[in-house]
mmCIF file of C-alpha atoms in Angstrom:
data_model
loop_
_atom_site.group_PDB
_atom_site.id
_atom_site.type_symbol
_atom_site.label_atom_id
_atom_site.label_comp_id
_atom_site.label_asym_id
_atom_site.label_seq_id
_atom_site.Cartn_x
_atom_site.Cartn_y
_atom_site.Cartn_z
ATOM 1 C CA MET A 757 -90.421 4.897 243.909
ATOM 2 C CA ARG A 758 -88.056 7.552 245.145
ATOM 3 C CA CYS A 759 -84.833 6.199 246.688
ATOM 4 C CA PRO A 760 -84.692 7.066 250.413
ATOM 5 C CA LYS A 761 -80.928 7.663 250.162
ATOM 6 C CA CYS A 762 -80.389 9.728 246.993
ATOM 7 C CA GLY A 763 -83.921 10.588 245.828
ATOM 8 C CA CYS A 764 -83.515 9.020 242.390
ATOM 9 C CA VAL A 765 -86.764 7.663 240.912
ATOM 10 C CA GLU A 766 -85.162 4.927 238.808
ATOM 11 C CA ASP A 767 -85.003 1.543 240.497
ATOM 12 C CA LYS A 768 -85.413 -2.148 239.818
ATOM 13 C CA VAL A 769 -87.411 -4.737 241.724
ATOM 14 C CA VAL A 770 -85.031 -7.344 243.153
ATOM 15 C CA ASP A 771 -87.590 -9.510 244.964
ATOM 16 C CA SER A 772 -91.379 -9.568 245.147
ATOM 17 C CA ARG A 773 -93.615 -11.710 247.328
ATOM 18 C CA SER A 774 -97.033 -11.768 248.900
ATOM 19 C CA SER A 775 -97.352 -10.773 252.565
ATOM 20 C CA LYS A 776 -98.378 -13.291 255.237
ATOM 21 C CA ASP A 777 -102.055 -12.381 255.058
ATOM 22 C CA GLY A 778 -102.089 -12.154 251.264
ATOM 23 C CA LEU A 779 -103.417 -8.593 251.277
ATOM 24 C CA ALA A 780 -100.184 -6.854 250.316
ATOM 25 C CA ILE A 781 -97.148 -7.356 248.123
ATOM 26 C CA ARG A 782 -93.695 -6.827 249.600
ATOM 27 C CA ARG A 783 -91.075 -5.652 247.116
ATOM 28 C CA ARG A 784 -87.321 -5.287 247.577
ATOM 29 C CA ARG A 785 -86.020 -2.555 245.315
ATOM 30 C CA GLN A 786 -82.558 -1.368 244.366
ATOM 31 C CA CYS A 787 -81.754 2.161 243.262
ATOM 32 C CA LEU A 788 -80.080 2.239 239.822
ATOM 33 C CA LYS A 789 -78.036 5.319 240.779
ATOM 34 C CA CYS A 790 -76.615 4.574 244.270
ATOM 35 C CA SER A 791 -77.452 0.816 244.612
ATOM 36 C CA GLN A 792 -79.288 1.385 247.919
ATOM 37 C CA ARG A 793 -81.799 -1.398 248.674
ATOM 38 C CA TYR A 794 -85.141 -0.682 250.310
ATOM 39 C CA THR A 795 -88.506 -2.347 250.876
ATOM 40 C CA THR A 796 -91.907 -1.159 249.696
ATOM 41 C CA TYR A 797 -95.387 -2.550 250.272
ATOM 42 C CA GLU A 798 -98.256 -2.425 247.821
ATOM 43 C CA GLU A 799 -101.781 -2.734 249.232
ATOM 44 C CA ILE A 800 -105.271 -2.472 247.846
ATOM 45 C CA GLU A 801 -106.769 0.857 248.815
ATOM 46 C CA ARG A 802 -110.161 0.272 250.312
ATOM 47 C CA GLY A 803 -112.951 2.804 250.598
ATOM 48 C CA ASN A 804 -113.096 5.117 253.554
ATOM 49 C CA LEU A 805 -114.921 4.001 256.665
ATOM 50 C CA MET A 806 -116.665 6.557 258.828
ATOM 51 C CA VAL A 807 -116.752 5.892 262.563
ATOM 52 C CA ILE A 808 -120.007 6.743 264.316
ATOM 53 C CA LYS A 809 -119.161 7.908 267.825
ATOM 54 C CA ASP A 810 -121.434 7.389 270.849
ATOM 55 C CA GLY A 811 -122.837 10.912 270.593
ATOM 56 C CA GLY A 812 -123.622 10.518 266.893
ATOM 57 C CA ALA A 813 -120.607 12.456 265.620
ATOM 58 C CA ARG A 814 -118.807 10.977 262.632
ATOM 59 C CA GLU A 815 -115.103 10.909 261.893
ATOM 60 C CA ARG A 816 -112.933 9.165 259.341
ATOM 61 C CA PHE A 817 -111.576 5.780 260.466
ATOM 62 C CA SER A 818 -107.917 6.048 261.448
ATOM 63 C CA ARG A 819 -105.744 2.954 261.459
ATOM 64 C CA GLU A 820 -103.117 5.040 263.266
ATOM 65 C CA LYS A 821 -105.535 5.853 266.095
ATOM 66 C CA LEU A 822 -106.407 2.164 266.423
ATOM 67 C CA GLU A 823 -102.724 1.217 266.458
ATOM 68 C CA SER A 824 -101.903 3.887 269.046
ATOM 69 C CA GLY A 825 -104.612 2.683 271.447
ATOM 70 C CA ILE A 826 -103.482 -0.930 271.191
ATOM 71 C CA LYS A 827 -99.805 -0.035 271.616
ATOM 72 C CA VAL A 828 -100.515 2.085 274.704
ATOM 73 C CA ALA A 829 -102.472 -0.794 276.262
ATOM 74 C CA SER A 830 -99.664 -3.245 275.408
ATOM 75 C CA GLN A 831 -96.820 -1.023 276.611
ATOM 76 C CA LYS A 832 -94.218 -2.860 278.733
ATOM 77 C CA ARG A 833 -96.033 -6.170 278.175
ATOM 78 C CA PRO A 834 -94.592 -9.309 276.554
ATOM 79 C CA VAL A 835 -96.517 -8.630 273.342
ATOM 80 C CA SER A 836 -94.494 -8.605 270.126
ATOM 81 C CA ALA A 837 -94.807 -5.881 267.521
ATOM 82 C CA ASP A 838 -95.678 -8.600 264.988
ATOM 83 C CA SER A 839 -98.590 -9.760 267.168
ATOM 84 C CA ILE A 840 -99.893 -6.209 267.403
ATOM 85 C CA ASP A 841 -99.533 -5.657 263.645
ATOM 86 C CA GLN A 842 -101.329 -8.926 262.909
ATOM 87 C CA MET A 843 -104.135 -8.007 265.301
ATOM 88 C CA ILE A 844 -104.542 -4.588 263.683
ATOM 89 C CA ARG A 845 -104.679 -6.157 260.208
ATOM 90 C CA GLU A 846 -107.323 -8.622 261.403
ATOM 91 C CA VAL A 847 -109.467 -5.909 263.011
ATOM 92 C CA VAL A 848 -109.232 -3.631 259.957
ATOM 93 C CA ASN A 849 -110.043 -6.474 257.551
ATOM 94 C CA GLU A 850 -113.024 -7.549 259.662
ATOM 95 C CA LEU A 851 -114.339 -3.976 259.752
ATOM 96 C CA TYR A 852 -114.136 -3.587 255.972
ATOM 97 C CA ASP A 853 -115.706 -7.023 255.464
ATOM 98 C CA GLU A 854 -118.588 -6.484 257.906
ATOM 99 C CA PHE A 855 -119.440 -2.806 257.466
ATOM 100 C CA ASP A 856 -120.210 -0.786 254.384
ATOM 101 C CA GLY A 857 -119.195 2.826 254.822
ATOM 102 C CA GLU A 858 -120.050 3.402 258.491
ATOM 103 C CA VAL A 859 -118.996 1.506 261.597
ATOM 104 C CA PRO A 860 -120.051 2.165 265.215
ATOM 105 C CA SER A 861 -117.133 2.924 267.532
ATOM 106 C CA LYS A 862 -118.452 0.207 269.872
ATOM 107 C CA ALA A 863 -117.887 -2.392 267.121
ATOM 108 C CA ILE A 864 -114.245 -1.372 266.787
ATOM 109 C CA GLY A 865 -113.682 -1.440 270.551
ATOM 110 C CA GLY A 866 -115.438 -4.791 270.863
ATOM 111 C CA LYS A 867 -113.241 -6.394 268.205
ATOM 112 C CA VAL A 868 -110.084 -5.044 269.836
ATOM 113 C CA MET A 869 -111.233 -6.221 273.274
ATOM 114 C CA THR A 870 -111.912 -9.762 272.040
ATOM 115 C CA LYS A 871 -108.487 -10.022 270.409
ATOM 116 C CA LEU A 872 -106.597 -8.378 273.294
ATOM 117 C CA LYS A 873 -108.192 -10.743 275.794
ATOM 118 C CA LYS A 874 -106.711 -13.681 273.870
ATOM 119 C CA LEU A 875 -103.344 -11.952 273.476
ATOM 120 C CA ASP A 876 -102.617 -10.456 276.921
ATOM 121 C CA GLY A 877 -104.863 -10.045 279.963
ATOM 122 C CA VAL A 878 -103.178 -6.928 281.312
ATOM 123 C CA ALA A 879 -103.335 -5.167 277.934
ATOM 124 C CA TYR A 880 -106.999 -6.181 277.774
ATOM 125 C CA VAL A 881 -107.781 -4.596 281.163
ATOM 126 C CA ARG A 882 -105.802 -1.460 280.282
ATOM 127 C CA PHE A 883 -107.721 -1.056 277.033
ATOM 128 C CA ALA A 884 -110.989 -1.772 278.857
ATOM 129 C CA SER A 885 -110.298 0.995 281.371
ATOM 130 C CA VAL A 886 -110.309 3.535 278.534
ATOM 131 C CA TYR A 887 -112.983 1.852 276.402
ATOM 132 C CA TRP A 888 -115.477 1.525 279.262
ATOM 133 C CA ARG A 889 -114.617 4.953 280.742
ATOM 134 C CA PHE A 890 -114.516 3.780 284.342
ATOM 135 C CA ASP A 891 -115.689 6.480 286.739
ATOM 136 C CA ASP A 892 -113.913 5.124 289.787
ATOM 137 C CA ALA A 893 -111.527 2.456 291.048
ATOM 138 C CA ALA A 894 -114.394 0.193 292.174
ATOM 139 C CA GLU A 895 -115.597 -0.268 288.587
ATOM 140 C CA PHE A 896 -112.032 -0.988 287.490
ATOM 141 C CA LEU A 897 -111.561 -3.567 290.259
ATOM 142 C CA GLU A 898 -114.863 -5.212 289.346
ATOM 143 C CA ALA A 899 -113.655 -5.646 285.761
ATOM 144 C CA VAL A 900 -110.311 -7.086 286.896
ATOM 145 C CA GLN A 901 -112.061 -9.545 289.218
ATOM 146 C CA LYS A 902 -114.472 -10.642 286.487
ATOM 147 C CA PHE A 903 -111.587 -11.094 284.074
ATOM 148 C CA GLY A 904 -109.726 -13.285 286.538
ATOM 149 C CA THR A 905 -112.659 -15.678 286.966
ATOM 150 C CA ARG A 906 -113.830 -16.034 283.362
ATOM 151 C CA ASP A 907 -112.799 -19.059 281.296
ATOM 152 C CA ASP A 908 -114.152 -18.054 277.904
ATOM 153 C CA THR A 909 -113.040 -15.288 275.550
ATOM 154 C CA ALA A 910 -116.277 -13.295 275.615
ATOM 155 C CA THR A 911 -115.956 -9.640 276.463
ATOM 156 C CA ILE A 912 -116.934 -8.748 280.023
ATOM 157 C CA GLN A 913 -120.242 -6.885 280.116
ATOM 158 C CA LEU A 914 -120.567 -4.258 282.811
ATOM 159 C CA PRO A 915 -123.881 -2.605 283.664
ATOM 160 C CA GLY A 916 -124.665 0.266 281.333
ATOM 161 C CA PHE A 917 -122.205 -0.776 278.620
#
């Protein structure tokens, strides 16, 4: 690893432990030249997933795009960064476990919706407004009203979706 302070490539591992979910190794390193300490993570590189969009177009799965959508929906909400990171890890792991090579975009959105509903209702409705592509305020209000009366964690199903 290259030291972030001086750029030296010689370091020693000071501490090493498994991450919370067991899918990565966290290592504390110390530069042998300047003594700067820094953290690195080692993860298994999984194969590439291709996302099949509604129109049939395909694009490479982007964890960053998933993270961005969830963070936008959770903005200014009492949702911790750790909760978001854990949710992203869970969604990504489920996708790799359930799909081999190609995953429909609806499956990704559905998994996020289910987890957001449990985490924060407002973030759930915000994400839903983009995911369901509401055409007008009436559809949005219908979703909010349905959310407010549901007891279970099933995703709200609107006509045509």
